[in-house]
Protein backbone atom coordinates (compact mmCIF):
# COMPACT_ATOMS: atom_id res chain seq x y z
CA UNK A 1 0.00 0.00 0.00
CA UNK A 2 1.26 3.47 -0.90
CA UNK A 3 1.41 6.31 1.56
CA UNK A 4 -1.05 9.21 1.76
CA UNK A 5 0.21 12.55 3.03
CA UNK A 6 -2.36 14.85 4.62
CA UNK A 7 -1.70 18.51 5.37
CA UNK A 8 -3.98 20.43 7.72
CA UNK A 9 -3.55 24.17 7.28
CA UNK A 10 -3.00 26.50 10.21
CA UNK A 11 -6.08 28.49 9.19
CA UNK A 12 -8.19 25.37 9.73
CA UNK A 13 -6.87 24.13 13.08
CA UNK A 14 -6.32 27.54 14.72
CA UNK A 15 -8.06 30.87 14.86
CA UNK A 16 -5.58 32.98 12.91
CA UNK A 17 -6.97 36.20 14.39
CA UNK A 18 -6.40 35.14 18.00
CA UNK A 19 -2.85 34.32 19.05
CA UNK A 20 -2.39 30.86 20.57
CA UNK A 21 -5.99 29.85 19.95
CA UNK A 22 -6.69 26.39 18.61
CA UNK A 23 -9.91 25.55 16.80
CA UNK A 24 -10.68 22.54 18.98
CA UNK A 25 -14.04 21.65 17.37
CA UNK A 26 -12.32 21.56 13.94
CA UNK A 27 -9.45 19.43 15.27
CA UNK A 28 -11.94 17.04 16.85
CA UNK A 29 -14.07 16.74 13.71
CA UNK A 30 -11.01 16.20 11.51
CA UNK A 31 -9.63 13.53 13.84
CA UNK A 32 -13.00 11.75 13.50
CA UNK A 33 -12.89 12.04 9.69
CA UNK A 34 -9.32 10.71 9.57
CA UNK A 35 -10.29 7.84 11.84
CA UNK A 36 -13.36 7.01 9.77
CA UNK A 37 -11.39 7.13 6.50
CA UNK A 38 -8.92 4.61 7.95
CA UNK A 39 -6.26 5.03 5.25
CA UNK A 40 -2.89 3.49 5.89
CA UNK A 41 0.00 4.29 5.68
CA UNK A 42 -0.76 7.91 6.53
CA UNK A 43 1.53 10.84 7.37
CA UNK A 44 0.01 13.99 8.78
CA UNK A 45 1.58 17.44 8.61
CA UNK A 46 0.03 20.56 10.12
CA UNK A 47 0.65 24.26 9.81
CA UNK A 48 1.42 26.85 12.46
CA UNK A 49 -1.51 29.27 12.30
CA UNK A 50 -1.77 31.54 15.34
CA UNK A 51 0.69 29.36 17.31
CA UNK A 52 3.77 29.50 15.07
CA UNK A 53 3.51 32.52 12.81
CA UNK A 54 3.17 35.56 15.11
CA UNK A 55 6.24 34.77 17.20
CA UNK A 56 8.32 33.64 14.21
CA UNK A 57 7.52 36.98 12.62
CA UNK A 58 8.17 38.94 15.80
CA UNK A 59 11.72 37.55 15.99
CA UNK A 60 12.37 37.64 12.23
CA UNK A 61 13.23 33.94 12.17
CA UNK A 62 12.45 33.48 8.50
CA UNK A 63 15.33 35.80 7.60
CA UNK A 64 17.82 33.68 9.58
CA UNK A 65 20.14 34.45 12.46
CA UNK A 66 21.11 38.09 12.93
CA UNK A 67 21.55 38.45 16.69
CA UNK A 68 21.36 36.44 19.88
CA UNK A 69 17.95 37.84 20.86
CA UNK A 70 16.41 35.63 18.16
CA UNK A 71 17.57 32.44 19.87
CA UNK A 72 14.80 32.77 22.44
CA UNK A 73 12.36 33.39 19.58
CA UNK A 74 13.38 30.05 18.07
CA UNK A 75 12.70 28.26 21.38
CA UNK A 76 9.31 29.92 21.85
CA UNK A 77 8.22 29.26 18.26
CA UNK A 78 9.15 25.61 18.50
CA UNK A 79 7.55 25.25 21.92
CA UNK A 80 4.29 26.75 20.64
CA UNK A 81 4.30 24.36 17.71
CA UNK A 82 4.70 21.41 20.07
CA UNK A 83 1.69 22.68 22.06
CA UNK A 84 -0.45 22.77 18.93
CA UNK A 85 0.90 19.38 17.89
CA UNK A 86 -0.02 17.91 21.25
CA UNK A 87 -3.64 19.00 20.85
CA UNK A 88 -3.79 17.30 17.47
CA UNK A 89 -2.02 14.12 18.55
CA UNK A 90 -4.24 13.91 21.68
CA UNK A 91 -7.35 14.22 19.55
CA UNK A 92 -6.14 11.58 17.06
CA UNK A 93 -5.29 9.16 19.86
CA UNK A 94 -8.71 9.70 21.43
CA UNK A 95 -10.14 8.54 18.09
CA UNK A 96 -8.02 5.43 18.11
CA UNK A 97 -5.36 6.59 15.69
CA UNK A 98 -1.82 5.59 16.77
CA UNK A 99 -0.41 9.09 16.18
CA UNK A 100 3.17 9.96 17.15
CA UNK A 101 4.78 13.38 17.03
CA UNK A 102 7.81 13.68 14.75
CA UNK A 103 9.63 16.90 15.57
CA UNK A 104 11.01 18.54 12.39
CA UNK A 105 13.54 20.71 14.29
CA UNK A 106 15.23 17.49 15.46
CA UNK A 107 15.38 15.67 12.15
CA UNK A 108 15.66 18.35 9.46
CA UNK A 109 18.44 20.78 8.56
CA UNK A 110 17.74 23.31 5.83
CA UNK A 111 20.11 25.22 3.58
CA UNK A 112 18.89 28.75 2.83
CA UNK A 113 15.42 27.66 3.84
CA UNK A 114 15.26 24.50 1.73
CA UNK A 115 15.44 21.00 3.21
CA UNK A 116 19.05 19.83 2.98
CA UNK A 117 18.96 16.70 5.13
CA UNK A 118 16.19 14.83 6.86
CA UNK A 119 16.61 11.80 9.09
CA UNK A 120 13.76 9.66 7.82
CA UNK A 121 14.60 6.24 9.24
CA UNK A 122 12.45 6.50 12.38
CA UNK A 123 9.55 7.91 10.36
CA UNK A 124 9.75 5.11 7.78
CA UNK A 125 9.92 2.51 10.53
CA UNK A 126 6.89 4.09 12.21
CA UNK A 127 4.91 3.77 8.97
CA UNK A 128 5.93 0.11 8.63
CA UNK A 129 4.67 -0.49 12.16
CA UNK A 130 1.31 1.15 11.49
CA UNK A 131 1.85 4.44 13.34
CA UNK A 132 0.66 7.78 12.01
CA UNK A 133 3.58 10.24 12.23
CA UNK A 134 2.45 13.82 12.82
CA UNK A 135 4.87 16.55 11.70
CA UNK A 136 4.44 20.31 11.48
CA UNK A 137 5.90 23.52 10.12
CA UNK A 138 8.67 24.37 12.55
CA UNK A 139 11.67 26.51 13.39
CA UNK A 140 14.66 24.49 12.16
CA UNK A 141 18.45 24.83 12.00
CA UNK A 142 19.83 26.11 8.72
CA UNK A 143 23.37 25.37 7.51
CA UNK A 144 23.70 28.74 5.81
CA UNK A 145 21.55 31.12 7.84
CA UNK A 146 21.64 29.68 11.35
CA UNK A 147 17.96 28.90 11.38
CA UNK A 148 14.88 29.09 9.19
CA UNK A 149 11.15 28.56 9.25
CA UNK A 150 10.28 25.34 7.48
CA UNK A 151 6.73 25.42 6.17
CA UNK A 152 4.45 22.44 6.44
CA UNK A 153 3.96 22.63 2.67
CA UNK A 154 7.67 22.15 1.94
CA UNK A 155 7.66 19.19 4.32
CA UNK A 156 4.59 17.67 2.65
CA UNK A 157 6.13 17.81 -0.80
CA UNK A 158 9.50 16.46 0.31
CA UNK A 159 7.97 13.64 2.38
CA UNK A 160 5.57 12.65 -0.37
CA UNK A 161 8.44 12.36 -2.86
CA UNK A 162 10.75 10.46 -0.52
CA UNK A 163 8.02 8.10 0.64
CA UNK A 164 6.79 7.60 -2.93
CA UNK A 165 3.29 8.62 -1.82
CA UNK A 166 0.33 8.09 -4.08
CA UNK A 167 -1.75 11.03 -2.89
CA UNK A 168 -1.38 14.35 -1.13
CA UNK A 169 -4.47 15.89 0.46
CA UNK A 170 -4.14 19.55 1.42
CA UNK A 171 -6.84 20.87 3.75
CA UNK A 172 -7.25 24.67 3.62
CA UNK A 173 -10.00 27.19 4.47
CA UNK A 174 -11.17 27.81 0.88
CA UNK A 175 -12.68 25.36 -1.60
CA UNK A 176 -9.50 25.03 -3.64
CA UNK A 177 -7.60 26.97 -6.27
CA UNK A 178 -9.54 29.84 -7.86
CA UNK A 179 -8.90 31.95 -10.94
CA UNK A 180 -8.81 34.99 -8.61
CA UNK A 181 -9.55 35.82 -5.01
CA UNK A 182 -13.03 34.44 -4.27
CA UNK A 183 -13.32 36.77 -1.28
CA UNK A 184 -13.08 39.95 -3.33
CA UNK A 185 -13.67 38.91 -6.94
CA UNK A 186 -17.14 37.60 -7.73
CA UNK A 187 -16.01 36.37 -11.17
CA UNK A 188 -13.36 34.12 -9.60
CA UNK A 189 -14.23 30.51 -10.24
CA UNK A 190 -13.08 27.30 -8.63
CA UNK A 191 -10.72 25.22 -10.73
CA UNK A 192 -11.76 21.57 -10.34
CA UNK A 193 -8.84 20.06 -12.18
CA UNK A 194 -5.56 21.48 -13.37
CA UNK A 195 -2.37 20.17 -14.93
CA UNK A 196 1.08 21.58 -14.26
CA UNK A 197 1.12 23.08 -17.75
CA UNK A 198 -2.19 24.84 -17.14
CA UNK A 199 -0.99 26.00 -13.75
CA UNK A 200 2.00 27.68 -15.40
CA UNK A 201 -0.36 29.67 -17.61
CA UNK A 202 -2.52 30.62 -14.66
CA UNK A 203 0.26 31.93 -12.42
CA UNK A 204 0.76 35.33 -14.10
CA UNK A 205 -3.02 35.79 -14.09
CA UNK A 206 -3.24 35.18 -10.37
CA UNK A 207 -0.18 37.32 -9.71
CA UNK A 208 -1.50 40.06 -11.99
CA UNK A 209 -4.71 40.11 -9.99
CA UNK A 210 -2.65 41.54 -7.09
CA UNK A 211 -1.82 38.99 -4.52
CA UNK A 212 -4.19 38.71 -1.61
CA UNK A 213 -3.92 36.39 1.36
CA UNK A 214 -5.94 33.69 -0.34
CA UNK A 215 -4.38 33.66 -3.79
CA UNK A 216 -0.96 34.60 -2.44
CA UNK A 217 -1.11 31.76 0.02
CA UNK A 218 -2.34 29.44 -2.67
CA UNK A 219 0.38 30.40 -5.10
CA UNK A 220 3.00 29.76 -2.44
CA UNK A 221 1.44 26.35 -1.86
CA UNK A 222 1.51 25.59 -5.57
CA UNK A 223 5.21 26.40 -5.76
CA UNK A 224 5.91 23.98 -2.91
CA UNK A 225 3.63 21.23 -4.19
CA UNK A 226 4.82 21.33 -7.80
CA UNK A 227 7.85 19.02 -7.33
CA UNK A 228 5.58 16.35 -5.84
CA UNK A 229 3.08 16.70 -8.68
CA UNK A 230 5.98 16.47 -11.14
CA UNK A 231 6.79 13.13 -9.51
CA UNK A 232 3.33 11.96 -10.51
CA UNK A 233 1.78 12.28 -7.06
CA UNK A 234 -1.85 13.29 -7.32
CA UNK A 235 -2.54 16.32 -5.17
CA UNK A 236 -5.93 17.54 -4.08
CA UNK A 237 -6.75 20.78 -2.29
CA UNK A 238 -9.97 20.72 -0.29
CA UNK A 239 -11.78 22.94 2.18
CA UNK A 240 -11.10 21.29 5.53
CA UNK A 241 -13.47 23.68 7.32
CA UNK A 242 -16.33 21.88 5.52
CA UNK A 243 -17.31 18.54 7.05
CA UNK A 244 -16.47 15.37 5.13
CA UNK A 245 -14.26 16.91 2.46
CA UNK A 246 -11.04 15.64 4.02
CA UNK A 247 -12.72 12.26 4.58
CA UNK A 248 -13.76 11.99 0.92
CA UNK A 249 -10.38 13.19 -0.36
CA UNK A 250 -8.59 10.62 1.81
CA UNK A 251 -10.87 7.88 0.46
CA UNK A 252 -10.27 9.05 -3.13
CA UNK A 253 -13.98 9.83 -3.53
CA UNK A 254 -15.32 12.65 -5.69
CA UNK A 255 -15.25 15.86 -3.67
CA UNK A 256 -15.38 19.64 -4.16
CA UNK A 257 -11.78 20.84 -4.50
CA UNK A 258 -8.90 21.22 -6.94
CA UNK A 259 -7.07 18.19 -8.25
CA UNK A 260 -3.57 18.96 -9.53
CA UNK A 261 -2.00 16.40 -11.80
CA UNK A 262 1.06 16.15 -13.95
CA UNK A 263 -0.64 14.86 -17.08
CA UNK A 264 -3.38 15.86 -19.47
CA UNK A 265 -6.66 17.45 -18.37
CA UNK A 266 -9.36 14.84 -18.03
CA UNK A 267 -12.38 17.02 -17.47
O1 LIG B 1 1.96 27.19 8.68
C1 LIG B 1 5.07 27.36 9.49
O2 LIG B 1 4.33 26.35 8.87
P1 LIG B 1 3.10 26.68 7.87
C2 LIG B 1 5.13 27.11 11.00
O3 LIG B 1 2.81 25.38 7.21
C3 LIG B 1 5.77 28.19 11.78
O4 LIG B 1 3.60 27.72 6.89
C4 LIG B 1 6.61 27.77 12.88
C5 LIG B 1 5.61 29.46 11.59
Short mmCIF file of N, CA and C in Angstrom, two decimals, residues 8 38 48 101 108 126 148 256:
data_model
loop_
_atom_site.label_atom_id
_atom_site.label_comp_id
_atom_site.label_asym_id
_atom_site.label_seq_id
_atom_site.Cartn_x
_atom_site.Cartn_y
_atom_site.Cartn_z
N UNK A 8 -2.89 19.62 7.16
CA UNK A 8 -3.98 20.43 7.72
C UNK A 8 -3.44 21.84 7.93
N UNK A 38 -9.75 5.80 7.70
CA UNK A 38 -8.92 4.61 7.95
C UNK A 38 -7.95 4.28 6.81
N UNK A 48 1.17 26.17 11.19
CA UNK A 48 1.42 26.85 12.46
C UNK A 48 0.30 27.77 12.92
N UNK A 101 4.12 12.15 17.47
CA UNK A 101 4.78 13.38 17.03
C UNK A 101 6.16 13.08 16.43
N UNK A 108 15.45 17.66 10.73
CA UNK A 108 15.66 18.35 9.46
C UNK A 108 16.69 19.47 9.64
N UNK A 126 8.21 3.87 11.61
CA UNK A 126 6.89 4.09 12.21
C UNK A 126 5.78 3.69 11.24
N UNK A 148 15.87 28.74 10.21
CA UNK A 148 14.88 29.09 9.19
C UNK A 148 13.51 28.63 9.67
N UNK A 256 -15.64 18.26 -3.72
CA UNK A 256 -15.38 19.64 -4.16
C UNK A 256 -13.94 19.99 -3.79
#
